[in-house]
């Protein structure tokens, strides 16, 4: 594992918890195919596999936020992230020559960026499209979606957004 930054008392493998996040969300890590499947175009077209992936993505986003709270930079300042989630049709593929990376392309990726840019540090923000699929397929008591205002999308239209959290018992 590991990479830049440092855990208070850090060392090699300091980000191993982040690498394990997908495994904690499922019996298998998210693959590029799973991520792609989770971005199918319409709520009514979501397959049972895609609906499972939507829930896994939501859990992973929240788990990453929780894990990041335990890390700090070398100057002891907290390492924080913002996460944006959106739903729609994308195309994916491997790009690059020296450092191959799987990358998703399409209008929903702009929605992901808009959701991430509009949320507070340490939050997970999702669009109405993502929230609708999550509501349709998640256990009613697992997640809480708190209205977070409207976000202007790339096409100029306003989109309702929600702050995503785990439900507390």
Short mmCIF file of C-alpha atoms in Angstrom, two decimals:
data_model
loop_
_atom_site.label_atom_id
_atom_site.label_comp_id
_atom_site.label_asym_id
_atom_site.label_seq_id
_atom_site.Cartn_x
_atom_site.Cartn_y
_atom_site.Cartn_z
CA UNK A 1 0.00 0.00 0.00
CA UNK A 2 1.09 3.41 0.94
CA UNK A 3 1.87 6.66 -0.64
CA UNK A 4 2.46 10.27 0.28
CA UNK A 5 1.32 11.87 3.47
CA UNK A 6 1.66 10.26 6.82
CA UNK A 7 -0.46 8.80 9.47
CA UNK A 8 0.21 10.10 12.95
CA UNK A 9 2.95 7.61 13.71
CA UNK A 10 2.76 6.56 9.99
CA UNK A 11 5.09 4.37 8.04
CA UNK A 12 4.95 1.89 5.22
CA UNK A 13 1.47 0.70 4.36
CA UNK A 14 -0.15 3.72 5.96
CA UNK A 15 -3.01 3.81 3.46
CA UNK A 16 -3.72 0.09 3.53
CA UNK A 17 -7.14 0.84 5.01
CA UNK A 18 -8.13 2.69 1.86
CA UNK A 19 -7.03 -0.19 -0.32
CA UNK A 20 -9.22 -2.50 1.76
CA UNK A 21 -12.32 -0.28 1.55
CA UNK A 22 -13.82 -2.11 -1.46
CA UNK A 23 -13.35 -5.48 0.23
CA UNK A 24 -15.24 -4.29 3.32
CA UNK A 25 -18.16 -3.28 1.11
CA UNK A 26 -18.54 -6.61 -0.64
CA UNK A 27 -17.12 -10.05 -1.02
CA UNK A 28 -15.22 -8.77 -4.08
CA UNK A 29 -13.54 -5.42 -4.79
CA UNK A 30 -15.14 -2.99 -7.23
CA UNK A 31 -13.86 -3.68 -10.69
CA UNK A 32 -13.86 -1.28 -13.61
CA UNK A 33 -16.76 -3.32 -14.96
CA UNK A 34 -18.69 -2.86 -11.72
CA UNK A 35 -18.12 0.89 -11.75
CA UNK A 36 -19.22 1.05 -15.37
CA UNK A 37 -22.28 -1.11 -14.63
CA UNK A 38 -23.22 1.23 -11.78
CA UNK A 39 -23.56 4.12 -14.20
CA UNK A 40 -26.25 2.80 -16.53
CA UNK A 41 -28.52 5.42 -17.98
CA UNK A 42 -31.98 5.26 -16.41
CA UNK A 43 -33.39 4.30 -13.05
CA UNK A 44 -35.88 1.93 -14.68
CA UNK A 45 -33.05 0.28 -16.67
CA UNK A 46 -30.97 -0.55 -13.60
CA UNK A 47 -30.31 -4.26 -13.39
CA UNK A 48 -30.06 -6.09 -10.10
CA UNK A 49 -26.27 -6.13 -10.58
CA UNK A 50 -26.19 -2.35 -11.10
CA UNK A 51 -28.44 -1.75 -8.09
CA UNK A 52 -26.08 -3.81 -5.96
CA UNK A 53 -23.17 -1.74 -7.26
CA UNK A 54 -24.96 1.52 -6.42
CA UNK A 55 -25.23 0.42 -2.79
CA UNK A 56 -21.59 -0.73 -2.80
CA UNK A 57 -20.44 2.62 -4.21
CA UNK A 58 -22.40 4.50 -1.55
CA UNK A 59 -20.91 2.33 1.22
CA UNK A 60 -17.40 2.71 -0.17
CA UNK A 61 -17.71 6.52 -0.40
CA UNK A 62 -18.81 6.69 3.24
CA UNK A 63 -16.12 4.23 4.35
CA UNK A 64 -13.41 6.29 2.63
CA UNK A 65 -14.60 9.37 4.51
CA UNK A 66 -14.43 7.48 7.80
CA UNK A 67 -10.97 6.10 7.04
CA UNK A 68 -9.59 9.49 6.02
CA UNK A 69 -10.49 10.87 9.45
CA UNK A 70 -7.80 8.64 10.95
CA UNK A 71 -4.98 9.97 8.74
CA UNK A 72 -2.98 13.16 8.94
CA UNK A 73 -0.44 14.95 6.76
CA UNK A 74 3.22 15.22 7.80
CA UNK A 75 2.39 18.59 9.40
CA UNK A 76 -0.35 16.81 11.41
CA UNK A 77 -3.15 18.61 9.54
CA UNK A 78 -6.08 16.32 8.76
CA UNK A 79 -6.35 14.65 5.37
CA UNK A 80 -9.86 15.25 4.11
CA UNK A 81 -11.72 14.51 0.92
CA UNK A 82 -15.00 15.41 -0.73
CA UNK A 83 -16.91 12.76 -2.65
CA UNK A 84 -19.43 13.37 -5.43
CA UNK A 85 -21.78 10.66 -6.76
CA UNK A 86 -23.95 10.88 -9.88
CA UNK A 87 -25.75 8.37 -12.08
CA UNK A 88 -25.94 8.12 -15.86
CA UNK A 89 -24.60 6.49 -18.99
CA UNK A 90 -20.83 6.47 -19.43
CA UNK A 91 -18.21 4.84 -21.60
CA UNK A 92 -15.03 3.48 -20.07
CA UNK A 93 -11.67 2.34 -21.26
CA UNK A 94 -7.98 2.09 -20.52
CA UNK A 95 -6.01 5.24 -21.35
CA UNK A 96 -2.33 6.06 -21.27
CA UNK A 97 0.87 4.51 -22.50
CA UNK A 98 3.22 4.42 -19.50
CA UNK A 99 0.71 4.52 -16.64
CA UNK A 100 -2.36 2.69 -17.83
CA UNK A 101 -5.55 3.80 -16.08
CA UNK A 102 -9.19 2.89 -16.44
CA UNK A 103 -11.17 6.06 -17.09
CA UNK A 104 -14.88 6.81 -17.47
CA UNK A 105 -16.11 9.37 -20.01
CA UNK A 106 -19.49 11.00 -20.55
CA UNK A 107 -21.80 13.74 -19.27
CA UNK A 108 -22.36 11.99 -15.90
CA UNK A 109 -18.69 12.50 -15.08
CA UNK A 110 -19.32 16.26 -15.12
CA UNK A 111 -22.19 15.58 -12.70
CA UNK A 112 -19.77 13.75 -10.41
CA UNK A 113 -17.44 16.77 -10.52
CA UNK A 114 -20.30 19.20 -9.79
CA UNK A 115 -21.46 17.14 -6.82
CA UNK A 116 -17.92 16.92 -5.42
CA UNK A 117 -17.26 20.65 -5.92
CA UNK A 118 -20.50 21.61 -4.18
CA UNK A 119 -20.07 19.55 -1.02
CA UNK A 120 -18.36 20.40 2.22
CA UNK A 121 -15.00 18.88 3.06
CA UNK A 122 -15.55 15.45 4.59
CA UNK A 123 -18.99 14.97 3.02
CA UNK A 124 -20.46 12.71 0.38
CA UNK A 125 -22.84 14.57 -1.95
CA UNK A 126 -25.02 12.86 -4.52
CA UNK A 127 -27.33 13.95 -7.29
CA UNK A 128 -31.07 13.34 -7.50
CA UNK A 129 -30.37 10.68 -10.16
CA UNK A 130 -28.04 8.75 -7.85
CA UNK A 131 -30.38 9.25 -4.87
CA UNK A 132 -33.35 7.87 -6.83
CA UNK A 133 -31.50 4.66 -7.70
CA UNK A 134 -30.20 4.33 -4.16
CA UNK A 135 -33.70 4.79 -2.70
CA UNK A 136 -35.07 2.16 -5.10
CA UNK A 137 -32.48 -0.48 -4.23
CA UNK A 138 -31.00 0.11 -0.78
CA UNK A 139 -32.40 -1.13 2.50
CA UNK A 140 -34.58 1.67 3.85
CA UNK A 141 -32.64 1.83 7.13
CA UNK A 142 -29.08 1.80 5.72
CA UNK A 143 -28.61 5.31 4.28
CA UNK A 144 -29.89 8.78 5.01
CA UNK A 145 -30.20 11.41 2.27
CA UNK A 146 -30.38 14.97 3.60
CA UNK A 147 -31.39 17.66 1.07
CA UNK A 148 -28.36 19.86 0.33
CA UNK A 149 -29.75 22.37 -2.15
CA UNK A 150 -29.56 22.61 -5.89
CA UNK A 151 -26.40 22.39 -7.97
CA UNK A 152 -26.04 23.87 -11.44
CA UNK A 153 -25.07 21.16 -13.89
CA UNK A 154 -22.94 21.59 -17.02
CA UNK A 155 -26.03 22.08 -19.21
CA UNK A 156 -27.21 24.95 -16.98
CA UNK A 157 -30.05 22.97 -15.44
CA UNK A 158 -30.42 22.83 -11.69
CA UNK A 159 -30.21 19.43 -9.99
CA UNK A 160 -31.29 18.60 -6.45
CA UNK A 161 -28.43 17.28 -4.33
CA UNK A 162 -28.24 15.32 -1.11
CA UNK A 163 -25.69 14.75 1.60
CA UNK A 164 -25.32 10.99 2.02
CA UNK A 165 -24.68 9.41 5.41
CA UNK A 166 -25.23 6.04 7.00
CA UNK A 167 -28.45 5.95 9.00
CA UNK A 168 -27.84 5.91 12.72
CA UNK A 169 -29.83 3.45 14.84
#
